[in-house]
Coordinates of C-alpha atoms and ligand atoms in Angstrom, one line a residue:
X629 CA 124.3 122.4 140.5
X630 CA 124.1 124.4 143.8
X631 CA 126.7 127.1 144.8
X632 CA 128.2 123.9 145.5
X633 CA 130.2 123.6 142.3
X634 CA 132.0 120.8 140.5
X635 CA 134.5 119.3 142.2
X636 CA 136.4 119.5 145.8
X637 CA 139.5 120.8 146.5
X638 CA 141.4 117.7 146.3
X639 CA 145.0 118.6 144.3
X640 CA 144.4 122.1 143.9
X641 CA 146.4 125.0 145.2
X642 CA 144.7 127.9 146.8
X643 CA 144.0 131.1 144.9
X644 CA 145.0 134.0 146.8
X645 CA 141.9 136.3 146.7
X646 CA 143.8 139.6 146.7
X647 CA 145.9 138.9 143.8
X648 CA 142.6 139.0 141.7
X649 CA 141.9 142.9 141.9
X650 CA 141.2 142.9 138.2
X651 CA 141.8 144.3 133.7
X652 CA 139.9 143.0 130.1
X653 CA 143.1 145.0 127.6
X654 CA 141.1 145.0 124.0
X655 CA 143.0 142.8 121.8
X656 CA 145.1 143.7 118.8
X657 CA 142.3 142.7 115.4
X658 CA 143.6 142.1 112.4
X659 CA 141.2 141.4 109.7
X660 CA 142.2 139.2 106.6
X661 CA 140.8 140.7 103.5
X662 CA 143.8 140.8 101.6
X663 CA 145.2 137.6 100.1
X664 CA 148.5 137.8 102.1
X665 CA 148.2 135.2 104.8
X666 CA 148.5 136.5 107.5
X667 CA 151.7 135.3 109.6
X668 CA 151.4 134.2 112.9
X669 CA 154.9 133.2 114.8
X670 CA 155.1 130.9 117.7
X671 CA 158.3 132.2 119.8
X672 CA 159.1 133.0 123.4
X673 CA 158.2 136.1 125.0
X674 CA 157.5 138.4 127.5
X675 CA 154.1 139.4 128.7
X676 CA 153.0 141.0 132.3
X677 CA 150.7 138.5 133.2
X678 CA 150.3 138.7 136.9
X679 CA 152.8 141.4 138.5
X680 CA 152.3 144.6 136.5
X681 CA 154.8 146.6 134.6
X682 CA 158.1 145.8 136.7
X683 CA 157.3 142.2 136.3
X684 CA 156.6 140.0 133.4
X685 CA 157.3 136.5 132.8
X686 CA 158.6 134.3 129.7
X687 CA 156.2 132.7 127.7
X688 CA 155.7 131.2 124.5
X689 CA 153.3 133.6 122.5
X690 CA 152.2 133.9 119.0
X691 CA 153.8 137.2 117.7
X692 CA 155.0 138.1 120.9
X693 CA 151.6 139.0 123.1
X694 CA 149.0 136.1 125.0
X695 CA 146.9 135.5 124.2
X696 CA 148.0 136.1 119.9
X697 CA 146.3 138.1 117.9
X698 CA 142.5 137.9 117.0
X699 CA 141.5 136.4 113.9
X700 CA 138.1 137.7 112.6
X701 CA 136.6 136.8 109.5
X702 CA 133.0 137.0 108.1
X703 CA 131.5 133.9 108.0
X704 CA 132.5 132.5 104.2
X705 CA 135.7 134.1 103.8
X706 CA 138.8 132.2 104.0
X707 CA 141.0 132.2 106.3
X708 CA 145.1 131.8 105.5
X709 CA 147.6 131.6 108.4
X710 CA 151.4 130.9 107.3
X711 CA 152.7 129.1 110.7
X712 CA 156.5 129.9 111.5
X713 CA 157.8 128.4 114.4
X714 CA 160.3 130.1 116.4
X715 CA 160.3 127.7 119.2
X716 CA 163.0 125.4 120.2
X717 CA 160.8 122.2 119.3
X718 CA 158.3 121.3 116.9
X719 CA 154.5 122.5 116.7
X720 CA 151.5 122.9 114.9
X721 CA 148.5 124.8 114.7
X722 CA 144.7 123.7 115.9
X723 CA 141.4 125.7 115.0
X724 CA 139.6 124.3 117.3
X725 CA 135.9 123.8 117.0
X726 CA 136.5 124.9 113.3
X727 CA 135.1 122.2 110.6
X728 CA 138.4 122.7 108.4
X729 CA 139.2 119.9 105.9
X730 CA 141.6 117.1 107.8
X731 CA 144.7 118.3 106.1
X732 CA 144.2 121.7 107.3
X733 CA 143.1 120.4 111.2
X734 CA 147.0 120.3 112.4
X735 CA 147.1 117.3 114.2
X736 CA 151.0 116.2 114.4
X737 CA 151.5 113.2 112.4
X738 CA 148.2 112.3 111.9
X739 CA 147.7 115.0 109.4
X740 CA 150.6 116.9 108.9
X741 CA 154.4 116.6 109.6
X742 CA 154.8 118.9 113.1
X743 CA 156.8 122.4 111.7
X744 CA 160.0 121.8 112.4
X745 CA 162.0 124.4 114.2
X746 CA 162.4 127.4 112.3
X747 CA 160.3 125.9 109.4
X748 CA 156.6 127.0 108.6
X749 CA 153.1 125.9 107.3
X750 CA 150.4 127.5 105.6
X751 CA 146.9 126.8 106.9
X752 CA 144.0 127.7 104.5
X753 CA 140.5 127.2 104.7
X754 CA 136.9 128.5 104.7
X755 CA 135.0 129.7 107.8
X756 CA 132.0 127.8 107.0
X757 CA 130.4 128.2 110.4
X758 CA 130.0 131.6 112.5
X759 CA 130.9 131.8 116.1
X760 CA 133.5 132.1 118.3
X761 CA 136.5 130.1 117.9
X762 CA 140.1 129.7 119.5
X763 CA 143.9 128.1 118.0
X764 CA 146.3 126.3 119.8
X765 CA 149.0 123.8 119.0
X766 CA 148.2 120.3 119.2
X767 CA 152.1 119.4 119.4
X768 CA 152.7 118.5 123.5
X769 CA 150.1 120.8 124.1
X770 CA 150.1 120.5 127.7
X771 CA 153.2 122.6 127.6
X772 CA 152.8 124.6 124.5
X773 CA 149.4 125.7 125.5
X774 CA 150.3 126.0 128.9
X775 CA 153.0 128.5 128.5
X776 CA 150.8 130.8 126.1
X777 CA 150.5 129.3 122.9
X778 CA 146.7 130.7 122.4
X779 CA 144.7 132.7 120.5
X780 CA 140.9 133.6 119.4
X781 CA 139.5 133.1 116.4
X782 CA 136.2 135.3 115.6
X783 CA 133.8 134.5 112.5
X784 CA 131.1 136.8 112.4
X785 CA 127.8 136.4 111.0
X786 CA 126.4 137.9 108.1
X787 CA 123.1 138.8 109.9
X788 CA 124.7 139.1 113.7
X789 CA 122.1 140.0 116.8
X790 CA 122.4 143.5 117.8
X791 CA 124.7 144.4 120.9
X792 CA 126.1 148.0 122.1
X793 CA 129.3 145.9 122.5
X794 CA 130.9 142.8 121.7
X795 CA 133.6 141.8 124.1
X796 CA 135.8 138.7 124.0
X797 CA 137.4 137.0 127.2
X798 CA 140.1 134.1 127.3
X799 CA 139.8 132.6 130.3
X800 CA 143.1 131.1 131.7
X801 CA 144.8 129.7 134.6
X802 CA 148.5 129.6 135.1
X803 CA 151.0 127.8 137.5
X804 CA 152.8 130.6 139.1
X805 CA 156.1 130.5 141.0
X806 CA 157.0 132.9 143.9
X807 CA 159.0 134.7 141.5
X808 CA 156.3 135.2 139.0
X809 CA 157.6 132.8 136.7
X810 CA 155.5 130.5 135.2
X811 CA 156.2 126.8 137.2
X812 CA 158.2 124.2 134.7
X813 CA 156.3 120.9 136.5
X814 CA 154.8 120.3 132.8
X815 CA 153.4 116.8 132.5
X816 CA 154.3 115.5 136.3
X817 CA 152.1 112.5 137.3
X818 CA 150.4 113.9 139.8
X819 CA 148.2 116.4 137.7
X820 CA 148.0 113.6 135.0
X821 CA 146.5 111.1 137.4
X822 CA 144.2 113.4 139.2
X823 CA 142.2 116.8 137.8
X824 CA 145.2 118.3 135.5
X825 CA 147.4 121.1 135.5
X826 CA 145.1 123.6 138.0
X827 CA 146.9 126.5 138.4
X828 CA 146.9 129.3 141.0
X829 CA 146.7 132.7 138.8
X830 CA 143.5 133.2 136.3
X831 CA 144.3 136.2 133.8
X832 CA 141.2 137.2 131.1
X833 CA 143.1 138.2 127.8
X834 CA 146.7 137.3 129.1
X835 CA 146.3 139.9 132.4
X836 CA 145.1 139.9 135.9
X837 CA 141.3 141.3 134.8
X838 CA 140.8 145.6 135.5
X839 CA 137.4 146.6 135.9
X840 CA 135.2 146.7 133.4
X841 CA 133.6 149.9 133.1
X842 CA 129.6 149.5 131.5
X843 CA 127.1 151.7 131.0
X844 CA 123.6 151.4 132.7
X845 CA 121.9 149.6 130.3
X846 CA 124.2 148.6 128.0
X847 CA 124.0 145.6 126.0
X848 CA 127.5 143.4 125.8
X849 CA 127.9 140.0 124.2
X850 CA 130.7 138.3 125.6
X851 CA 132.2 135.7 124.3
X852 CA 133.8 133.4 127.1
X853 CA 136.9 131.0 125.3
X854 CA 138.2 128.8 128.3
X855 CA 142.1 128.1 127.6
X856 CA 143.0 127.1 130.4
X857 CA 144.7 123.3 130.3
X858 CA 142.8 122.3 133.1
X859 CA 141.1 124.9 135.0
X860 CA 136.9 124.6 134.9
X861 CA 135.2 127.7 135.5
X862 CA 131.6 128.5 137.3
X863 CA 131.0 131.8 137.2
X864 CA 128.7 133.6 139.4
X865 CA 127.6 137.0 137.4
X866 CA 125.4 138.5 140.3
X867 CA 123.0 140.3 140.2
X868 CA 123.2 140.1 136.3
X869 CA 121.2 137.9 134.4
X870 CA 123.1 136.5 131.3
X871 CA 121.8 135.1 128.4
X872 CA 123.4 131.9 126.7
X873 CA 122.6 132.5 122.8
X874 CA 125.9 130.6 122.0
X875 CA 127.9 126.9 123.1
X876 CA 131.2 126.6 121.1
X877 CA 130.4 128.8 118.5
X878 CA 126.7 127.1 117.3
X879 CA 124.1 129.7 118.2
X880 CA 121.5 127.5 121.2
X881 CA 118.0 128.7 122.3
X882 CA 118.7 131.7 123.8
X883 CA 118.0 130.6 127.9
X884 CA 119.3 131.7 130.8
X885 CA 122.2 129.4 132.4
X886 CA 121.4 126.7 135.4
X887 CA 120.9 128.5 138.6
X888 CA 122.3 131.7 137.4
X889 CA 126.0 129.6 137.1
X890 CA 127.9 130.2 134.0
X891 CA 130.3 126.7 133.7
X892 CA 133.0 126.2 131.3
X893 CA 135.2 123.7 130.9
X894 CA 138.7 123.4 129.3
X895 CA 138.3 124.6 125.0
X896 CA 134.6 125.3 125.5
X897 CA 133.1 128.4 124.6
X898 CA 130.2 130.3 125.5
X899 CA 128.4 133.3 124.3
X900 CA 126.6 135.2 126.9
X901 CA 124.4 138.5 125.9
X902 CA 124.4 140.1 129.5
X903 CA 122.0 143.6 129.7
X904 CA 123.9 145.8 132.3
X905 CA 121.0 146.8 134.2
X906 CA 122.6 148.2 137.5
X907 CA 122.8 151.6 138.9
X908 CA 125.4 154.3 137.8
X909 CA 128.0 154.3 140.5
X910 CA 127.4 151.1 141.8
X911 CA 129.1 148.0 140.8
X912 CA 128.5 144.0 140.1
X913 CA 131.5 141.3 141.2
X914 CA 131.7 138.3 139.0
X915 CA 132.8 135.4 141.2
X916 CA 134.3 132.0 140.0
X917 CA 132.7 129.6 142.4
X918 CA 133.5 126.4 140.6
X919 CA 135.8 124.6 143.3
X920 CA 134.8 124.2 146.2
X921 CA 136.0 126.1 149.0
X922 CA 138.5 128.0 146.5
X923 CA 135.8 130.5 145.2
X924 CA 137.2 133.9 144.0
X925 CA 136.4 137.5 142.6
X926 CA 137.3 136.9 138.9
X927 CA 136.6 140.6 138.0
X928 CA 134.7 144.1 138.9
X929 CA 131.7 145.3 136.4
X930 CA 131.8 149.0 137.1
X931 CA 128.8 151.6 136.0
X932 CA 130.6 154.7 134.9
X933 CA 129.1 157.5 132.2
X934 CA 126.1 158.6 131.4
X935 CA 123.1 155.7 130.9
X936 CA 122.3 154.6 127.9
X937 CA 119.3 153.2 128.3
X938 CA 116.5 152.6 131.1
X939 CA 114.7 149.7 129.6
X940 CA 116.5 146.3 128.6
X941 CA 116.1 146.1 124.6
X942 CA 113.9 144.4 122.9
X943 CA 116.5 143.4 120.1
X944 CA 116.3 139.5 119.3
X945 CA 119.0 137.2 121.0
X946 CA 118.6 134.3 118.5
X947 CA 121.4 133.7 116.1
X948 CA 121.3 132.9 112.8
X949 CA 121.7 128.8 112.2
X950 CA 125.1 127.7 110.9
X951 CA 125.2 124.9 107.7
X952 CA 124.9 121.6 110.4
X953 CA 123.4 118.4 109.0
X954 CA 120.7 117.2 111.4
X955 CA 121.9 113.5 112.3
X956 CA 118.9 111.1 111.6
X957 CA 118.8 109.5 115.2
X958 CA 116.4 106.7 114.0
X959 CA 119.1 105.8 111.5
X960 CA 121.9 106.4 113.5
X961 CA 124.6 104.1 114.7
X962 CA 125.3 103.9 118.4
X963 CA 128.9 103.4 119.6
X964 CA 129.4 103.2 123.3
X965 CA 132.5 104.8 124.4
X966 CA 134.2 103.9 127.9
X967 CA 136.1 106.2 129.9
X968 CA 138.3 104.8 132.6
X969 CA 141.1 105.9 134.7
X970 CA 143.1 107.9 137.5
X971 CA 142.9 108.2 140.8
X972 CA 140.0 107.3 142.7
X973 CA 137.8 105.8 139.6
X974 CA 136.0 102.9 139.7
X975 CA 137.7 99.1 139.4
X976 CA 138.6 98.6 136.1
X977 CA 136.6 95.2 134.9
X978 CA 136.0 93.2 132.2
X979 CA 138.0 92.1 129.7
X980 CA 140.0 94.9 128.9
X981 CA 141.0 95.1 133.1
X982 CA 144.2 93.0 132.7
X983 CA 145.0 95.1 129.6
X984 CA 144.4 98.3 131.0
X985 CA 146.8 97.2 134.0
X986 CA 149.7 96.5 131.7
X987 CA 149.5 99.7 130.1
X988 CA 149.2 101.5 133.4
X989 CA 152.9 100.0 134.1
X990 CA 154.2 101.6 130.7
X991 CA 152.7 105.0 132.1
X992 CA 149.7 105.2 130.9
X993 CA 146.5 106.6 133.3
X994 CA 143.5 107.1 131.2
X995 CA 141.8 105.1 128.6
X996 CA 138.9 105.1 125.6
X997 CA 137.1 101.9 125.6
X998 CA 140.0 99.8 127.5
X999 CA 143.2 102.1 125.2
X1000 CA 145.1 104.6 125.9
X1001 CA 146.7 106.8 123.1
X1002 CA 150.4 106.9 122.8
X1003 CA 151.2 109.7 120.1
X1004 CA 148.6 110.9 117.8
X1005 CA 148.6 108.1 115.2
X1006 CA 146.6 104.5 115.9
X1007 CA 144.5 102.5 115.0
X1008 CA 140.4 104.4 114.7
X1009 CA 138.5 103.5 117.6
X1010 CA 135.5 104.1 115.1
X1011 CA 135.3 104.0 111.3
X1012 CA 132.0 105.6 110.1
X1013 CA 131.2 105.8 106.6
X1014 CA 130.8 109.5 104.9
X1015 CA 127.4 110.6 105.5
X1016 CA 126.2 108.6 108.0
X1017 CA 124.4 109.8 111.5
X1018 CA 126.3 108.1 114.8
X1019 CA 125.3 108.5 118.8
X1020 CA 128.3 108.2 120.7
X1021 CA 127.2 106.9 124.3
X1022 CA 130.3 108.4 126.4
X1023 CA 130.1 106.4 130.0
X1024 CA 132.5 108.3 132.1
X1025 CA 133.9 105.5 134.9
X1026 CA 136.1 107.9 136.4
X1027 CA 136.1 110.6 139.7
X1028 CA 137.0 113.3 137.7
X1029 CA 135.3 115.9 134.9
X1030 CA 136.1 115.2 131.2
X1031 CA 135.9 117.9 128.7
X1032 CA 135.4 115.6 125.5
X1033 CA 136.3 117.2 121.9
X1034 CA 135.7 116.0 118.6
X1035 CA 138.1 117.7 115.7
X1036 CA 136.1 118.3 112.4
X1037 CA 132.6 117.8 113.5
X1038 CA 130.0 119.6 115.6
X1039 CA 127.7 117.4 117.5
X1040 CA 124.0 117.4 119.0
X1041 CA 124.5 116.8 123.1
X1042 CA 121.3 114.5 123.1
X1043 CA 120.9 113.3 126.7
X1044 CA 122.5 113.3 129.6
X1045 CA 121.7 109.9 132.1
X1046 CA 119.2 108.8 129.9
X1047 CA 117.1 112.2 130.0
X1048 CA 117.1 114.0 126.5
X1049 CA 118.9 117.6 126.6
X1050 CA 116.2 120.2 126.8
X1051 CA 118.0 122.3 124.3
X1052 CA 120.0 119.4 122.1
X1053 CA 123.0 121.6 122.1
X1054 CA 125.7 122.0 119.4
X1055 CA 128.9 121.7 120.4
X1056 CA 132.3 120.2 119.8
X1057 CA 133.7 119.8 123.5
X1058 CA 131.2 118.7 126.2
X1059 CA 132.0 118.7 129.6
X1060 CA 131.3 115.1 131.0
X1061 CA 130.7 114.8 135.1
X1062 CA 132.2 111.8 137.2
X1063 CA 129.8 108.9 136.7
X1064 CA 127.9 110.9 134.1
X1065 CA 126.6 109.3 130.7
X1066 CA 126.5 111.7 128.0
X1067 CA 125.0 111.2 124.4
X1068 CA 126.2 112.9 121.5
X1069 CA 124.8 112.6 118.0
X1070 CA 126.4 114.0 114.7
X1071 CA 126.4 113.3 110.5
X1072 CA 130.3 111.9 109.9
X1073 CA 130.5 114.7 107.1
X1074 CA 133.8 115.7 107.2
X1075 CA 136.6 112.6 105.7
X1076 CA 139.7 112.1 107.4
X1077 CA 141.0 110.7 110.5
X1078 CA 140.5 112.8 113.0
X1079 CA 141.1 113.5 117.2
X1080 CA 138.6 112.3 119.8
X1081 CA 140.2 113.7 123.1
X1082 CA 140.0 114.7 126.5
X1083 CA 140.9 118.6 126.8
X1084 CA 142.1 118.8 129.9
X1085 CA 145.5 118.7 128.4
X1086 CA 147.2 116.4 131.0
X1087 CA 144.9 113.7 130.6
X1088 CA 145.2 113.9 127.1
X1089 CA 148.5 113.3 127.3
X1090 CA 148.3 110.4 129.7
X1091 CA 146.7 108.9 127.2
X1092 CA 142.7 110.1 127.1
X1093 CA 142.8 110.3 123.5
X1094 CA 141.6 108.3 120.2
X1095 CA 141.0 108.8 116.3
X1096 CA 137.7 108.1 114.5
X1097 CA 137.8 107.8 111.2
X1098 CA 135.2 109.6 108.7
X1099 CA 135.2 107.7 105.0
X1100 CA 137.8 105.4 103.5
X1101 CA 140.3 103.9 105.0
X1102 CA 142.4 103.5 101.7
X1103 CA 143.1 107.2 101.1
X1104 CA 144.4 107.3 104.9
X1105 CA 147.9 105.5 104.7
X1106 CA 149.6 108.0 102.3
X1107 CA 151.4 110.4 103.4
X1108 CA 149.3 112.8 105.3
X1109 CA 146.5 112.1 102.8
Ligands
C2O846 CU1 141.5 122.2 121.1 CU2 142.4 118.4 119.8 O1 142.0 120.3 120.5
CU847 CU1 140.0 114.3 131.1

């Protein structure tokens, strides 16, 4: 990718520069050692997201703040959240990227009954896996995520690299009005059919970004959690040189990102180890340059203070491994898995064409192999027995980026276009280009039924969605398991 970015300006609004001067507020931790879950309540709010004191908008947020409070666990413990839902419709709650047993995965009436207002749900499990995490609803997410519903979800390792600092950022975009309320045109066509709900304000941590203020040779990890519903991000870091030692929480070999460009799509994660080598005084702008012809300063990296250091550490950037099975590719099933749909995508052919056109007069704009979801429940696209290694070949016959997530499972990115990934990255949400062929391979170790979506949240609900199934089918028809 050149400074030229992923996509054009086709269906998006224009940023206004000026309203990005900057402000990273630390987030409220709260650390679970006790055995009282901790409560987390999704209600509307009030937060200053974009105007400063006099002016802050309604939202919904978990315990009042957006994005809700951190979750941070060592890697082993378990983690209890009792659910409440103060909202004026039913929700649930996602970990997502988390390999939680399917009961606990929150997937509306796939795997649990949606928390009915005023109800609650307690959501147990174990961080198996350190990294960096996030939780959302997966009830009309679109919506519920849009307007706030967010949080991040930390599990440190035992052994962690060694940093001066460890910073989180969620990365969002909203849909402001003039009046600096956040825009109601949830789930209109238009956004479905073309690149989602793009908004017009980008907050890190729930606020128009501040400075950061560094010290010369400090070293930071940052841990980038994009939230946004539609909104991909390129960022330009400068005269810095980050380090990628993390994708969606699985540690990668530590490398530098493609031409300097830091690109996250919707639910993706990154962790980025970035030395702050500049001057004291001076300063380093961090740009997002991901749409074409709408580039703009996302924040200021200030040096302020005395150094710390004059030399860039020696300390190790590589991660200690989380508990993945290595899928045996030899033995591996391959699936291949179609993407079609919206505007501008190629004709639809073949036998599913005629199908695919009936749907698209009941609404629907997007499809998996010739289907598109209605509700969470359906039929599995793909059944794989417990245990067994599977490729998914993920064509993508559309104009448009896909962020592809699979609940319950990390995955091996193993090629991209035929050409094997240099650095066979874990993740659980891979950014698919227009026209691009992506290969993922994984060990179906995890038993339920579980989500196979798009994560740009209006395609998702248009229909870019799917349930594989991990084990027997037998179990599956109770209620909720
Ligand atoms: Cu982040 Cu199916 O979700
Ligand atoms: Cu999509």
């Amino acid at each position: 990718m050149s400074s030229s970015v992923l996509l054009t300006r086709r269906g998006l609004l224009r940023l206004g520069g000026a309203a990005f001067a900057a402000a990273t507020m630390p987030m409220p931790g709260i650390s679970q050692p006790a055995s009282e879950p901790m409560r987390l309540r999704a209600a509307p709010s009030r937060v200053y997201l974009s105007g400063g004191p006099k002016n802050s908008s309604a939202v919904w947020a978990y315990n009042g703040g957006v994005p809700g409070p951190e979750i941070r666990v060592r890697q082993g413990e378990r983690i209890r959240v009792r659910a409440e839902n103060g909202l004026a419709e039913g929700t649930t709650m996602h970990w997502h990227g988390i390999r939680t047993p399917n009961a606990m995965d929150g997937v509306p009436h796939l795997t649990q009954a949606p928390i009915p207002v005023g109800g609650e749900f307690l959501y147990e499990f174990d961080a198996v896996d350190a990294g960096t995490f996030w939780y959302h609803p997966h009830q009309r997410s679109s919506e519920q995520v849009g307007r706030g519903l967010y949080g991040p979800l930390i599990i440190e390792e035992h052994d962690p690299i060694r940093v001066d600092r460890d910073l989180t950022w969620m990365l969002d975009d909203w849909r402001m009005t003039e009046a600096g309320e956040i825009s109601d045109d949830f789930g209109n066509r238009h956004d479905a059919a073309h690149n989602g709900r793009v908004g017009n304000t980008v907050t890190i941590n729930g606020t128009l970004p501040d400075p950061v203020e560094v010290r010369r040779g400090e070293r930071v990890r940052l841990r980038l959690i994009n939230a946004a519903n539609a909104r991909i991000f390129a960022l330009d870091f400068g005269d810095l040189e980050p380090v990628i030692v993390a994708l969606d929480g699985q540690p990668v070999t530590p490398h530098a990102p493609g031409e300097g460009i830091v690109v996250i799509g919707p639910a993706m994660r990154i962790d980025l180890v970035v030395d702050m080598a500049g001057r004291t005084g001076s300063h380093t702008t961090l740009r997002d340059i991901a749409y074409q012809g709408l580039e703009y300063d996302l924040v200021d990296i200030r040096y302020d203070g005395t150094p710390l250091r004059k030399t860039v550490p020696d300390w190790s950037l590589e991660l200690p491994a989380n508990p993945l099975r290595e899928p045996d590719l030899a033995a591996a099933t391959r699936h291949e898995v179609v993407f079609n749909g919206g505007m501008m995508g190629q004709m639809m052919m073949g036998d599913e064409a005629g199908s695919m056109m009936q749907q698209m007069r009941n609404g629907a704009m997007w499809f998996i192999n010739g289907k598109a979801a209605d509700g969470h429940v359906m039929d599995p696209l793909i059944s794989m027995p417990i245990g067994t290694s599977h490729i998914f070949v993920m064509d993508n016959r559309t104009a448009w980026h896909h962020p592809i997530h699979l609940h319950g499972h990390s995955f091996r990115v193993i090629a991209r276009n035929g050409v094997p990934t240099r650095y066979r990255e874990w993740q659980d949400t891979v950014l698919v280009a227009p026209e691009e062929r992506v290969e993922i391979a994984f060990v179906a170790d995890n038993a339920g039924d579980w989500m196979f979506h798009c994560h740009i949240l209006e395609h998702q609900a248009a229909g870019m969605m799917a349930v594989v199934r991990v084990g027997d089918s037998t179990a599956r028809h109770s209620e909720y398991h």
